[in-house]
Short mmCIF file of C-alpha atoms in Angstrom, two decimals:
data_model
loop_
_atom_site.label_atom_id
_atom_site.label_comp_id
_atom_site.label_asym_id
_atom_site.label_seq_id
_atom_site.Cartn_x
_atom_site.Cartn_y
_atom_site.Cartn_z
CA UNK J 1 15.41 -21.97 83.01
CA UNK J 2 12.30 -19.83 83.71
CA UNK J 3 12.29 -16.04 84.03
CA UNK J 4 9.51 -14.18 85.83
CA UNK J 5 8.96 -10.50 85.19
CA UNK J 6 7.86 -8.61 88.27
CA UNK J 7 6.44 -5.13 88.56
CA UNK J 8 7.20 -3.19 91.72
CA UNK J 9 4.95 -0.31 92.65
CA UNK J 10 5.84 1.96 95.57
CA UNK J 11 3.14 4.10 97.18
CA UNK J 12 3.90 6.94 99.56
CA UNK J 13 1.47 7.09 102.47
CA UNK J 14 2.57 10.33 104.11
CA UNK J 15 3.91 9.77 107.60
CA UNK J 16 2.95 6.09 107.46
CA UNK J 17 6.00 5.31 105.32
CA UNK J 18 6.21 3.27 102.14
CA UNK J 19 4.25 0.26 100.98
CA UNK J 20 5.52 -1.92 98.15
CA UNK J 21 3.25 -4.12 96.07
CA UNK J 22 4.91 -6.84 94.03
CA UNK J 23 3.08 -8.71 91.28
CA UNK J 24 4.00 -10.85 88.32
CA UNK J 25 3.26 -9.77 84.77
CA UNK J 26 -0.07 -11.14 83.67
CA UNK J 27 -0.96 -11.87 87.27
CA UNK J 28 -2.69 -9.58 89.72
CA UNK J 29 -1.05 -8.67 93.00
CA UNK J 30 -4.47 -9.21 94.56
CA UNK J 31 -5.54 -5.58 94.60
CA UNK J 32 -7.56 -3.69 92.01
CA UNK J 33 -8.85 -0.14 91.97
CA UNK J 34 -12.18 1.01 90.64
CA UNK J 35 -12.45 4.02 88.37
CA UNK J 36 -13.91 5.97 91.29
CA UNK J 37 -10.86 5.25 93.45
CA UNK J 38 -8.53 6.49 90.71
CA UNK J 39 -10.48 9.75 90.24
CA UNK J 40 -9.61 12.72 92.45
CA UNK J 41 -12.51 13.92 94.59
CA UNK J 42 -13.42 17.20 96.22
CA UNK J 43 -15.16 16.40 99.49
CA UNK J 44 -17.09 19.07 101.42
CA UNK J 45 -15.73 19.27 104.98
CA UNK J 46 -17.36 22.37 106.53
CA UNK J 47 -19.74 25.15 105.54
CA UNK J 48 -22.43 23.30 103.58
CA UNK J 49 -26.14 23.95 104.32
CA UNK J 50 -25.70 27.25 106.17
CA UNK J 51 -28.20 30.08 106.46
CA UNK J 52 -27.53 33.76 107.09
CA UNK J 53 -29.33 37.09 106.82
CA UNK J 54 -28.87 39.36 103.82
CA UNK J 55 -25.60 41.36 103.81
CA UNK J 56 -24.20 39.17 106.60
CA UNK J 57 -21.19 36.81 106.62
CA UNK J 58 -21.83 33.07 106.82
CA UNK J 59 -20.63 31.75 110.19
CA UNK J 60 -18.47 28.86 108.94
CA UNK J 61 -15.85 29.15 106.19
CA UNK J 62 -16.25 26.85 103.18
CA UNK J 63 -13.72 24.02 103.50
CA UNK J 64 -12.98 21.06 101.21
CA UNK J 65 -10.53 18.16 101.00
CA UNK J 66 -8.99 17.20 97.66
CA UNK J 67 -7.95 13.55 97.62
CA UNK J 68 -7.43 10.55 95.41
CA UNK J 69 -8.04 7.06 96.77
CA UNK J 70 -8.10 8.57 100.27
CA UNK J 71 -4.67 10.16 99.87
CA UNK J 72 -4.32 13.95 100.14
CA UNK J 73 -3.53 15.99 97.05
CA UNK J 74 -1.49 18.94 98.37
CA UNK J 75 -0.45 21.96 96.31
CA UNK J 76 -3.48 22.03 94.00
CA UNK J 77 -5.50 25.20 93.39
CA UNK J 78 -9.17 24.97 94.34
CA UNK J 79 -11.41 27.68 92.90
CA UNK J 80 -14.48 28.74 94.87
CA UNK J 81 -17.11 30.36 92.64
CA UNK J 82 -20.42 32.03 93.57
CA UNK J 83 -23.01 33.35 91.08
CA UNK J 84 -22.45 36.87 89.74
CA UNK J 85 -26.12 37.88 90.04
CA UNK J 86 -29.16 37.04 92.17
CA UNK J 87 -28.76 35.51 95.61
CA UNK J 88 -24.99 35.26 96.08
CA UNK J 89 -22.20 36.95 97.96
CA UNK J 90 -18.54 37.83 97.98
CA UNK J 91 -15.25 36.61 99.38
CA UNK J 92 -12.38 38.93 100.28
CA UNK J 93 -11.81 41.94 98.00
CA UNK J 94 -15.53 41.95 97.14
CA UNK J 95 -15.15 39.26 94.47
CA UNK J 96 -17.41 36.28 93.80
CA UNK J 97 -14.42 33.98 93.15
CA UNK J 98 -11.34 33.04 95.11
CA UNK J 99 -8.53 30.54 94.55
CA UNK J 100 -6.96 28.64 97.45
CA UNK J 101 -4.11 26.12 97.36
CA UNK J 102 -4.59 22.81 99.18
CA UNK J 103 -2.35 22.31 102.22
CA UNK J 104 -0.18 19.27 103.01
CA UNK J 105 -3.31 17.34 104.08
CA UNK J 106 -5.28 18.24 100.94
CA UNK J 107 -7.53 20.83 102.64
CA UNK J 108 -8.49 24.23 101.21
CA UNK J 109 -10.54 26.79 103.12
CA UNK J 110 -12.08 29.82 101.41
CA UNK J 111 -12.08 33.20 103.13
CA UNK J 112 -15.34 34.12 104.85
CA UNK J 113 -18.22 34.36 102.36
CA UNK J 114 -20.60 37.30 102.91
CA UNK J 115 -24.17 37.23 101.60
CA UNK J 116 -25.35 39.96 99.26
CA UNK J 117 -28.72 41.76 99.51
CA UNK J 118 -30.76 39.12 97.64
CA UNK J 119 -32.59 36.44 99.62
CA UNK J 120 -32.70 32.90 98.26
CA UNK J 121 -30.65 29.77 97.62
CA UNK J 122 -26.99 30.03 96.66
CA UNK J 123 -24.72 27.37 95.21
CA UNK J 124 -21.00 27.98 95.65
CA UNK J 125 -18.94 25.64 93.52
CA UNK J 126 -15.49 24.38 94.54
CA UNK J 127 -13.55 23.07 91.54
CA UNK J 128 -10.21 22.01 90.15
CA UNK J 129 -10.27 21.16 86.46
CA UNK J 130 -13.02 18.59 85.86
CA UNK J 131 -13.47 17.84 89.59
CA UNK J 132 -16.04 19.78 91.61
CA UNK J 133 -18.47 19.85 94.51
CA UNK J 134 -21.15 22.34 95.51
CA UNK J 135 -21.98 24.10 98.76
CA UNK J 136 -25.71 24.82 99.23
CA UNK J 137 -26.33 28.02 101.18
CA UNK J 138 -29.41 30.09 102.02
CA UNK J 139 -29.77 33.85 102.40
CA UNK J 140 -32.85 35.05 104.36
#
C-alpha cells in the first residue's frame, strides 16, 4: 500500500473566488514564486513628477497601491513623509508627515500636499515598514 501526502493551499482572490493548488510532498505543483513576488510593493499610482509654484498646493494628490504578488493589501498604514527643511511642503494640519490606511483595493491617497516657500526638488517618501517608494516633485 502506498500513501501520498498532499499539501492543499487555498488563495483568496477577492471577488474572483477561491483557487486551490494541490501538490504532492517533494513534488512541485508546477508553480513557483520569486522573492520579488513574495515581497510587498508600494507602487506609485498618481502624483509623481509634478511641479507647482512656491506656497501652492500640488494639483494631484499622492496615491499609492500596496500589494503582494498583485493582490491588494488592505488595512495597512502607509506613511507619507516630506523633508523637514529646504524645498518641501505640508499635508493637512501643517505637518510634513501623514498616515493613511490602505482601502479594500490596497490604495492609499495622501491629503493635498502644499509646497513651502523654498524652490527646488522634493522627495516625498511613502513607506510601510521596510517597503517604500518615492514621489519626485518640483517647486518653482
